[in-house]
Amino acid sequence: MLLTEQQEMIKSVARSIAKDYIEPRAMEVDKTGEFPWDNIKVMAENGLFGVHVPEEYGGVGSDMISHVAVVEEIAKVCASTSVALSTQALATAPFLIAGTEEQKKKYVTALATGESLGSFGITEPGAGSDVASLKTTAVPDGNDYILNGQKVFITNAGESGIYVFVTRTSEHRTKGITLFIVEDGTPGLSFGKKEDKMGIRGSVTREVLLENVRVPKENMLGAEGEGFKILMKVFNETRPVVGAQATGIAQGALDYCLDYVKERKQFGKEIHQFQMVQSKLADMAMKIESSRLLVQKAARMLDNEDKNVAGYSSMAKCFASDTAMEVTTDAVQLVGGYGYIKEYPVERMMRDAKITQIYEGTNQIQRVIIANHLINE
Ligand SMILES: Cc1cc2nc3c(=O)[nH]c(=O)nc-3n(C[C@H](O)[C@H](O)[C@H](O)COP(=O)(O)OP(=O)(O)OC[C@H]3O[C@@H](n4cnc5c(N)ncnc54)[C@H](O)[C@@H]3O)c2cc1C
């Protein structure tokens, strides 16, 4: 898909930042599991957190096509760092969809400029794929609401300044769900230990506890009982972003392999001369290109406010993440024994790829959504 001049320009800014600042530290970030604040700072200074956000709220005022291009470029070199971008998009989306003007001015501006990181707390110990079974409560008390509950696997928890929590305000399974904004430092908000993960090791994932967290009713995001609907719209916007992340991881692995197969010799010739190696490379490239096109299609539908986007957002996320897992596994195979060793980047890419099949709805759930979309359209 041809990008406009502006989209190409934004993508090339992301590519240079990725090459100059982020790639050189990717292996170290994975090894130490340290949260890459320096990368966050560079991305913030260059406007990468607000590419698709309107200028009036501190963004660049471009579109989703540009945003997914940026996420792909960063993920190509360091998936952990790209999670900061995708999570910021996840935290920004409910404000853009349902926020009041005041909330957008205050919170979206902070998120788009990278002044604050944001987290979106949906998942609970008993509510993963079945989001609507969540138990965290928000109970009115005068002009305030009191929040109580436990969230798990929350990205950037403890690093973020702005949290959006999905809570229950009545017993109705879906119409009893309401979103609330909680600022860091609010009494009763605390964090559990950092999870020790297989991949995206430089991204922080933590449990969050809400114990009598008091917030003014102005912190309700969207109307009471509208939370589930908002959440579904949020996922339509953010699943293509996870697809872009997966596409970047896969492209990074293919790029590495292409250099490797031209250098490595066995049986007296470079291994790229073997047809079985060529066949694998061709399959990898075809699947990556298809992923990118699906991601761009969903992004374009979002830019055009197309109401049928849900199925395509799920297709983009599901296909691209399955591709990332397959391509990175093949990349390890093509690099042979060295591919299995941590000094070479492809094993990291394989570990990083796995999460894209799990978060923001597992790929089984994406298939349920796609099938519903096909059957009910
Ligand atoms: C690194 C990381 C970061 C995360 N970041 C966040 C975050 O920032 N915010 C947040 O709220 N959450 C976050 N999550 C949570 C993530 O979105 C959930 O883990 C995910 O949605 C799956 O939920 P679960 O782990 O409870 O699995 P479960 O829902 O228990 O699923 C277990 C298995 O059952 C399958 N399954 C379940 N229901 C069905 C069905 N109806 N049909 C077919 N198969 C089904 C699933 O596909 C899966 O294979 C994160 C998770 C991780 C690991």
Short mmCIF file of C-alpha atoms and ligand atoms in Angstrom, two decimals:
data_model
loop_
_atom_site.label_atom_id
_atom_site.label_comp_id
_atom_site.label_asym_id
_atom_site.label_seq_id
_atom_site.Cartn_x
_atom_site.Cartn_y
_atom_site.Cartn_z
CA MET A 1 0.00 0.00 0.00
CA LEU A 2 1.43 3.37 -0.99
CA LEU A 3 1.88 5.82 1.85
CA THR A 4 1.42 9.56 1.46
CA GLU A 5 4.41 11.86 1.76
CA GLN A 6 3.48 12.71 5.35
CA GLN A 7 3.00 9.04 6.32
CA GLU A 8 6.38 8.15 4.75
CA MET A 9 8.03 11.02 6.60
CA ILE A 10 6.65 9.90 9.98
CA LYS A 11 7.71 6.33 9.26
CA SER A 12 11.24 7.41 8.36
CA VAL A 13 11.57 9.41 11.61
CA ALA A 14 10.60 6.26 13.52
CA ARG A 15 13.05 4.18 11.47
CA SER A 16 15.99 6.48 12.27
CA ILE A 17 15.13 6.57 15.98
CA ALA A 18 14.86 2.78 15.95
CA LYS A 19 18.25 2.37 14.25
CA ASP A 20 20.16 5.07 16.12
CA TYR A 21 18.83 4.77 19.67
CA ILE A 22 16.72 1.69 20.20
CA GLU A 23 18.36 -1.18 18.29
CA PRO A 24 21.80 -0.81 19.92
CA ARG A 25 20.27 -1.45 23.38
CA ALA A 26 17.64 -4.06 22.48
CA MET A 27 19.67 -7.06 23.60
CA GLU A 28 20.62 -5.39 26.89
CA VAL A 29 17.00 -4.37 27.59
CA ASP A 30 15.97 -8.01 27.11
CA LYS A 31 18.81 -9.31 29.26
CA THR A 32 18.39 -6.94 32.20
CA GLY A 33 14.60 -6.62 31.98
CA GLU A 34 15.12 -2.96 32.73
CA PHE A 35 12.31 -0.58 31.70
CA PRO A 36 13.80 1.48 28.83
CA TRP A 37 13.03 5.01 30.06
CA ASP A 38 15.72 6.45 27.77
CA ASN A 39 13.94 4.99 24.72
CA ILE A 40 10.63 6.34 26.01
CA LYS A 41 12.18 9.79 26.31
CA VAL A 42 13.50 9.79 22.73
CA MET A 43 10.16 8.58 21.37
CA ALA A 44 8.33 11.26 23.38
CA GLU A 45 10.66 14.03 22.17
CA ASN A 46 9.91 13.00 18.60
CA GLY A 47 6.14 12.88 19.02
CA LEU A 48 5.82 9.12 18.51
CA PHE A 49 3.26 8.64 21.30
CA GLY A 50 0.77 10.96 19.65
CA VAL A 51 1.09 10.27 15.94
CA HIS A 52 -2.64 9.56 15.46
CA VAL A 53 -3.83 12.02 18.13
CA PRO A 54 -5.34 15.37 17.04
CA GLU A 55 -3.03 18.38 17.44
CA GLU A 56 -5.46 20.08 19.82
CA TYR A 57 -4.67 17.31 22.34
CA GLY A 58 -0.91 17.44 21.95
CA GLY A 59 -0.63 14.94 19.09
CA VAL A 60 0.92 15.08 15.63
CA GLY A 61 -2.53 15.06 14.01
CA SER A 62 -1.75 12.30 11.53
CA ASP A 63 -3.64 9.01 11.25
CA MET A 64 -3.74 5.31 12.18
CA ILE A 65 -1.84 4.33 9.02
CA SER A 66 1.09 6.42 10.26
CA HIS A 67 0.71 5.14 13.79
CA VAL A 68 0.90 1.46 12.77
CA ALA A 69 3.91 2.24 10.56
CA VAL A 70 5.69 3.75 13.57
CA VAL A 71 4.88 0.80 15.83
CA GLU A 72 6.15 -1.62 13.18
CA GLU A 73 9.46 0.25 12.82
CA ILE A 74 10.11 0.23 16.57
CA ALA A 75 9.00 -3.41 17.03
CA LYS A 76 11.36 -4.45 14.24
CA VAL A 77 14.31 -3.65 16.48
CA CYS A 78 12.94 -3.90 20.04
CA ALA A 79 9.53 -5.38 20.82
CA SER A 80 9.79 -4.36 24.50
CA THR A 81 10.06 -0.70 23.55
CA SER A 82 7.20 -1.01 21.06
CA VAL A 83 4.94 -2.21 23.90
CA ALA A 84 5.24 1.26 25.44
CA LEU A 85 3.78 2.66 22.21
CA SER A 86 0.99 0.10 21.91
CA THR A 87 0.05 0.44 25.58
CA GLN A 88 -0.04 4.21 25.29
CA ALA A 89 -2.43 3.81 22.36
CA LEU A 90 -4.52 1.43 24.51
CA ALA A 91 -4.67 3.95 27.35
CA THR A 92 -5.38 6.90 25.04
CA ALA A 93 -8.19 5.25 23.07
CA PRO A 94 -10.94 5.34 25.75
CA PHE A 95 -10.34 9.08 26.24
CA LEU A 96 -10.59 9.78 22.51
CA ILE A 97 -13.70 7.60 22.23
CA ALA A 98 -15.61 8.68 25.32
CA GLY A 99 -13.77 11.43 27.19
CA THR A 100 -15.18 14.86 27.97
CA GLU A 101 -13.40 17.85 26.47
CA GLU A 102 -11.82 18.53 29.86
CA GLN A 103 -10.59 14.93 30.23
CA LYS A 104 -9.16 14.94 26.71
CA LYS A 105 -7.34 18.23 27.25
CA LYS A 106 -5.83 17.04 30.50
CA TYR A 107 -5.11 13.35 29.97
CA VAL A 108 -4.78 12.87 26.22
CA THR A 109 -2.33 15.76 26.05
CA ALA A 110 -0.17 14.18 28.75
CA LEU A 111 -0.30 10.79 26.98
CA ALA A 112 0.24 12.05 23.42
CA THR A 113 3.27 14.12 24.37
CA GLY A 114 4.69 11.27 26.43
CA GLU A 115 4.73 13.48 29.53
CA SER A 116 2.93 10.60 31.30
CA LEU A 117 2.61 6.94 30.50
CA GLY A 118 -0.82 5.35 30.71
CA SER A 119 -2.11 1.91 31.67
CA PHE A 120 -5.43 0.26 30.97
CA GLY A 121 -6.55 -2.18 33.68
CA ILE A 122 -9.07 -4.69 32.42
CA THR A 123 -7.85 -8.19 33.30
CA GLU A 124 -8.52 -9.77 36.70
CA PRO A 125 -7.56 -13.15 38.15
CA GLY A 126 -10.99 -14.57 37.22
CA ALA A 127 -11.70 -12.37 34.18
CA GLY A 128 -9.34 -12.77 31.22
CA SER A 129 -10.98 -13.64 27.91
CA ASP A 130 -14.35 -13.31 29.66
CA VAL A 131 -13.93 -9.61 30.41
CA ALA A 132 -17.58 -9.14 31.40
CA SER A 133 -17.11 -11.40 34.44
CA LEU A 134 -14.93 -8.76 36.12
CA LYS A 135 -15.48 -8.11 39.83
CA THR A 136 -13.71 -4.83 40.64
CA THR A 137 -16.38 -2.54 42.06
CA ALA A 138 -17.02 1.20 41.92
CA VAL A 139 -19.58 2.30 44.49
CA PRO A 140 -20.97 5.87 44.69
CA ASP A 141 -20.31 7.80 47.90
CA GLY A 142 -21.53 11.41 47.80
CA ASN A 143 -19.76 13.09 44.90
CA ASP A 144 -17.15 10.34 44.73
CA TYR A 145 -16.83 6.68 43.78
CA ILE A 146 -14.93 4.13 45.85
CA LEU A 147 -13.03 1.50 43.84
CA ASN A 148 -12.07 -1.92 45.18
CA GLY A 149 -10.57 -4.87 43.35
CA GLN A 150 -7.58 -6.62 41.88
CA LYS A 151 -6.21 -6.31 38.34
CA VAL A 152 -3.50 -8.58 36.93
CA PHE A 153 -0.98 -8.39 34.08
CA ILE A 154 -1.22 -4.61 33.79
CA THR A 155 1.38 -3.22 31.40
CA ASN A 156 3.38 -0.24 32.68
CA ALA A 157 1.79 -0.51 36.14
CA GLY A 158 3.95 1.41 38.58
CA GLU A 159 5.53 3.42 35.73
CA SER A 160 2.36 5.14 34.52
CA GLY A 161 0.95 8.43 35.72
CA ILE A 162 -2.56 7.77 34.38
CA TYR A 163 -4.66 4.63 34.86
CA VAL A 164 -8.01 3.69 33.40
CA PHE A 165 -9.77 0.86 35.24
CA VAL A 166 -12.71 -1.18 34.08
CA THR A 167 -15.09 -1.61 37.01
CA ARG A 168 -18.53 -2.94 37.88
CA THR A 169 -21.17 -0.39 38.89
CA SER A 170 -24.13 -2.79 38.76
CA GLU A 171 -24.84 -6.51 38.48
CA HIS A 172 -25.80 -6.43 34.78
CA ARG A 173 -23.10 -8.45 32.98
CA THR A 174 -22.27 -5.94 30.25
CA LYS A 175 -24.39 -2.87 31.06
CA GLY A 176 -23.02 -2.80 34.60
CA ILE A 177 -19.49 -1.94 33.50
CA THR A 178 -18.01 1.56 33.88
CA LEU A 179 -14.56 3.07 33.30
CA PHE A 180 -12.74 5.27 35.82
CA ILE A 181 -9.58 7.34 35.65
CA VAL A 182 -7.18 7.01 38.58
CA GLU A 183 -4.05 9.11 38.84
CA ASP A 184 -0.82 7.66 40.19
CA GLY A 185 -0.37 8.43 43.87
CA THR A 186 -4.09 8.18 44.69
CA PRO A 187 -4.35 6.60 48.16
CA GLY A 188 -5.28 2.90 47.99
CA LEU A 189 -3.66 2.31 44.57
CA SER A 190 -0.73 -0.11 44.87
CA PHE A 191 1.26 -2.52 42.73
CA GLY A 192 2.38 -6.12 43.09
CA LYS A 193 5.68 -7.61 41.98
CA LYS A 194 6.94 -7.31 38.42
CA GLU A 195 6.13 -10.48 36.46
CA ASP A 196 9.17 -12.44 35.22
CA LYS A 197 8.22 -13.01 31.59
CA MET A 198 9.25 -15.18 28.64
CA GLY A 199 9.49 -12.22 26.26
CA ILE A 200 9.03 -8.45 26.03
CA ARG A 201 11.22 -8.52 29.12
CA GLY A 202 11.85 -4.78 29.05
CA SER A 203 8.13 -4.12 29.42
CA VAL A 204 6.74 -3.94 32.94
CA THR A 205 3.76 -6.18 33.78
CA ARG A 206 2.33 -6.02 37.31
CA GLU A 207 -0.64 -6.76 39.48
CA VAL A 208 -2.61 -3.69 40.64
CA LEU A 209 -4.57 -3.49 43.86
CA LEU A 210 -7.39 -1.03 44.40
CA GLU A 211 -8.24 -0.71 48.09
CA ASN A 212 -10.88 1.93 48.84
CA VAL A 213 -9.56 4.16 46.07
CA ARG A 214 -11.65 7.33 46.19
CA VAL A 215 -12.10 9.28 42.94
CA PRO A 216 -14.43 12.19 42.15
CA LYS A 217 -17.33 11.34 39.84
CA GLU A 218 -15.69 13.59 37.21
CA ASN A 219 -13.19 10.72 36.83
CA MET A 220 -15.84 8.51 35.27
CA LEU A 221 -14.80 7.99 31.64
CA GLY A 222 -17.91 7.75 29.45
CA ALA A 223 -21.35 7.29 30.93
CA GLU A 224 -22.15 4.86 33.73
CA GLY A 225 -22.83 1.39 32.30
CA GLU A 226 -21.23 2.23 28.93
CA GLY A 227 -17.85 0.70 29.79
CA PHE A 228 -18.25 -2.56 27.89
CA LYS A 229 -19.28 -0.79 24.68
CA ILE A 230 -16.34 1.61 24.99
CA LEU A 231 -14.01 -1.31 25.64
CA MET A 232 -15.08 -3.07 22.43
CA LYS A 233 -14.44 0.14 20.47
CA VAL A 234 -11.05 0.51 22.13
CA PHE A 235 -10.06 -3.00 21.01
CA ASN A 236 -11.12 -2.24 17.43
CA GLU A 237 -8.55 0.55 17.47
CA THR A 238 -5.76 -1.19 19.30
CA ARG A 239 -5.77 -4.69 17.81
CA PRO A 240 -4.32 -3.46 14.50
CA VAL A 241 -1.58 -1.83 16.59
CA VAL A 242 -0.71 -5.23 18.09
CA GLY A 243 -0.80 -6.53 14.50
CA ALA A 244 1.74 -3.86 13.55
CA GLN A 245 3.91 -4.84 16.48
CA ALA A 246 3.80 -8.48 15.36
CA THR A 247 4.60 -7.48 11.76
CA GLY A 248 7.61 -5.52 12.98
CA ILE A 249 8.92 -8.44 15.04
CA ALA A 250 8.55 -10.77 12.04
CA GLN A 251 10.20 -8.31 9.64
CA GLY A 252 13.11 -7.86 12.04
CA ALA A 253 13.62 -11.63 12.10
CA LEU A 254 13.46 -11.93 8.30
CA ASP A 255 15.91 -9.04 7.83
CA TYR A 256 18.38 -10.74 10.15
CA CYS A 257 18.01 -14.05 8.29
CA LEU A 258 18.56 -12.44 4.91
CA ASP A 259 21.96 -11.15 6.02
CA TYR A 260 22.81 -14.44 7.70
CA VAL A 261 22.02 -16.75 4.77
CA LYS A 262 24.23 -14.65 2.49
CA GLU A 263 27.18 -15.01 4.89
CA ARG A 264 26.90 -18.53 6.27
CA LYS A 265 28.51 -21.25 4.16
CA GLN A 266 27.89 -25.01 4.33
CA PHE A 267 28.68 -27.69 1.75
CA GLY A 268 30.94 -25.13 0.06
CA LYS A 269 28.28 -22.50 -0.68
CA GLU A 270 26.25 -19.78 0.99
CA ILE A 271 23.17 -21.38 2.48
CA HIS A 272 20.82 -19.06 0.53
CA GLN A 273 21.66 -21.18 -2.51
CA PHE A 274 19.74 -24.16 -1.10
CA GLN A 275 16.20 -24.29 -2.44
CA MET A 276 14.74 -25.32 0.92
CA VAL A 277 16.22 -22.18 2.49
CA GLN A 278 14.87 -20.05 -0.37
CA SER A 279 11.43 -21.58 0.01
CA LYS A 280 11.34 -20.70 3.70
CA LEU A 281 12.46 -17.13 3.00
CA ALA A 282 9.77 -16.74 0.35
CA ASP A 283 7.06 -18.03 2.71
CA MET A 284 8.24 -15.72 5.47
CA ALA A 285 8.20 -12.69 3.16
CA MET A 286 4.73 -13.50 1.74
CA LYS A 287 3.19 -13.86 5.17
CA ILE A 288 4.78 -10.66 6.49
CA GLU A 289 3.60 -8.69 3.47
CA SER A 290 0.06 -10.09 3.91
CA SER A 291 0.12 -9.17 7.60
CA ARG A 292 1.17 -5.62 6.81
CA LEU A 293 -1.60 -5.23 4.25
CA LEU A 294 -4.23 -6.51 6.70
CA VAL A 295 -2.95 -4.16 9.41
CA GLN A 296 -3.04 -1.25 6.96
CA LYS A 297 -6.53 -2.20 5.81
CA ALA A 298 -7.84 -2.15 9.39
CA ALA A 299 -5.99 1.12 10.06
CA ARG A 300 -7.49 2.68 6.94
CA MET A 301 -10.97 1.55 8.01
CA LEU A 302 -10.38 3.23 11.37
CA ASP A 303 -9.24 6.42 9.64
CA ASN A 304 -12.45 6.30 7.57
CA GLU A 305 -14.56 5.55 10.68
CA ASP A 306 -15.86 2.41 8.99
CA LYS A 307 -18.39 0.71 11.27
CA ASN A 308 -17.45 -2.78 10.04
CA VAL A 309 -13.91 -2.57 11.36
CA ALA A 310 -14.22 -5.07 14.27
CA GLY A 311 -13.75 -8.23 12.19
CA TYR A 312 -10.85 -6.69 10.25
CA SER A 313 -9.11 -5.46 13.40
CA SER A 314 -9.29 -9.01 14.74
CA MET A 315 -8.04 -10.44 11.43
CA ALA A 316 -5.09 -8.04 11.44
CA LYS A 317 -4.13 -8.91 15.02
CA CYS A 318 -4.67 -12.63 14.65
CA PHE A 319 -3.01 -13.15 11.26
CA ALA A 320 -0.05 -10.90 11.99
CA SER A 321 0.64 -12.45 15.39
CA ASP A 322 0.34 -16.03 14.11
CA THR A 323 2.71 -14.97 11.32
CA ALA A 324 5.15 -13.44 13.80
CA MET A 325 5.27 -16.68 15.79
CA GLU A 326 5.76 -18.77 12.66
CA VAL A 327 8.32 -16.47 11.04
CA THR A 328 10.43 -16.04 14.18
CA THR A 329 10.42 -19.82 14.75
CA ASP A 330 11.57 -20.29 11.14
CA ALA A 331 14.20 -17.59 11.66
CA VAL A 332 15.71 -19.54 14.56
CA GLN A 333 15.70 -22.61 12.30
CA LEU A 334 17.49 -20.78 9.48
CA VAL A 335 20.18 -19.47 11.79
CA GLY A 336 20.65 -23.03 13.08
CA GLY A 337 22.37 -23.64 16.43
CA TYR A 338 23.43 -19.99 16.59
CA GLY A 339 19.79 -19.00 16.32
CA TYR A 340 19.18 -20.74 19.63
CA ILE A 341 21.90 -18.75 21.40
CA LYS A 342 21.21 -15.45 23.15
CA GLU A 343 24.09 -13.65 21.42
CA TYR A 344 21.96 -13.72 18.26
CA PRO A 345 18.71 -11.72 18.19
CA VAL A 346 16.32 -14.23 16.63
CA GLU A 347 15.64 -16.26 19.79
CA ARG A 348 14.61 -13.00 21.53
CA MET A 349 12.30 -12.22 18.63
CA MET A 350 10.73 -15.68 18.93
CA ARG A 351 10.13 -15.15 22.66
CA ASP A 352 8.80 -11.63 22.04
CA ALA A 353 6.42 -12.77 19.29
CA LYS A 354 4.46 -15.12 21.57
CA ILE A 355 2.69 -12.42 23.57
CA THR A 356 1.13 -10.92 20.44
CA GLN A 357 -1.00 -14.08 20.15
CA ILE A 358 -2.19 -13.64 23.74
CA TYR A 359 -2.81 -10.05 24.82
CA GLU A 360 -5.64 -7.75 23.75
CA GLY A 361 -7.69 -10.91 23.34
CA THR A 362 -6.16 -14.30 22.58
CA ASN A 363 -6.16 -15.46 18.98
CA GLN A 364 -8.92 -17.95 19.77
CA ILE A 365 -11.06 -15.00 20.87
CA GLN A 366 -10.11 -13.13 17.66
CA ARG A 367 -11.34 -16.13 15.66
CA VAL A 368 -14.64 -16.07 17.58
CA ILE A 369 -15.04 -12.38 16.69
CA ILE A 370 -14.14 -12.94 13.03
CA ALA A 371 -16.62 -15.81 12.76
CA ASN A 372 -19.37 -13.73 14.42
CA HIS A 373 -18.62 -10.92 12.01
CA LEU A 374 -18.89 -13.29 9.02
CA ILE A 375 -22.06 -14.99 10.20
CA ASN A 376 -23.91 -11.88 11.34
CA GLU A 377 -22.99 -9.47 8.56
C1 LIG B 1 2.67 -9.50 29.12
C2 LIG B 1 1.20 -9.25 29.30
C3 LIG B 1 0.72 -7.96 29.25
C4 LIG B 1 -0.64 -7.71 29.45
N1 LIG B 1 -1.10 -6.41 29.51
C5 LIG B 1 -2.37 -6.18 29.90
C6 LIG B 1 -2.82 -4.84 30.17
O1 LIG B 1 -2.08 -3.86 30.02
N2 LIG B 1 -4.10 -4.67 30.60
C7 LIG B 1 -4.95 -5.71 30.79
O2 LIG B 1 -6.07 -5.47 31.21
N3 LIG B 1 -4.55 -6.99 30.53
C8 LIG B 1 -3.29 -7.24 30.10
N4 LIG B 1 -2.88 -8.53 29.87
C9 LIG B 1 -3.82 -9.63 30.03
C10 LIG B 1 -4.19 -10.33 28.71
O3 LIG B 1 -4.97 -9.48 27.90
C11 LIG B 1 -4.88 -11.65 29.08
O4 LIG B 1 -3.87 -12.49 29.62
C12 LIG B 1 -5.57 -12.30 27.90
O5 LIG B 1 -6.69 -11.56 27.49
C13 LIG B 1 -6.02 -13.74 28.21
O6 LIG B 1 -6.66 -13.84 29.44
P1 LIG B 1 -6.21 -14.99 30.47
O7 LIG B 1 -4.74 -14.86 30.62
O8 LIG B 1 -7.03 -14.88 31.68
O9 LIG B 1 -6.50 -16.34 29.71
P2 LIG B 1 -7.87 -17.17 29.70
O10 LIG B 1 -9.00 -16.28 29.33
O11 LIG B 1 -7.97 -17.95 30.95
O12 LIG B 1 -7.61 -18.17 28.49
C14 LIG B 1 -6.89 -19.40 28.63
C15 LIG B 1 -7.04 -20.15 27.30
O13 LIG B 1 -8.43 -20.46 27.06
C16 LIG B 1 -8.80 -19.98 25.78
N5 LIG B 1 -10.20 -19.53 25.79
C17 LIG B 1 -10.84 -18.79 26.72
N6 LIG B 1 -12.10 -18.56 26.35
C18 LIG B 1 -12.27 -19.14 25.15
C19 LIG B 1 -13.35 -19.24 24.22
N7 LIG B 1 -14.53 -18.66 24.46
N8 LIG B 1 -13.15 -19.91 23.07
C20 LIG B 1 -11.96 -20.49 22.81
N9 LIG B 1 -10.90 -20.43 23.64
C21 LIG B 1 -11.05 -19.76 24.78
C22 LIG B 1 -7.86 -18.80 25.53
O14 LIG B 1 -7.77 -18.48 24.15
C23 LIG B 1 -6.56 -19.31 26.11
O15 LIG B 1 -5.91 -20.13 25.18
C24 LIG B 1 -1.53 -8.79 29.64
C25 LIG B 1 -1.03 -10.11 29.66
C26 LIG B 1 0.31 -10.34 29.52
C27 LIG B 1 0.81 -11.75 29.61
#
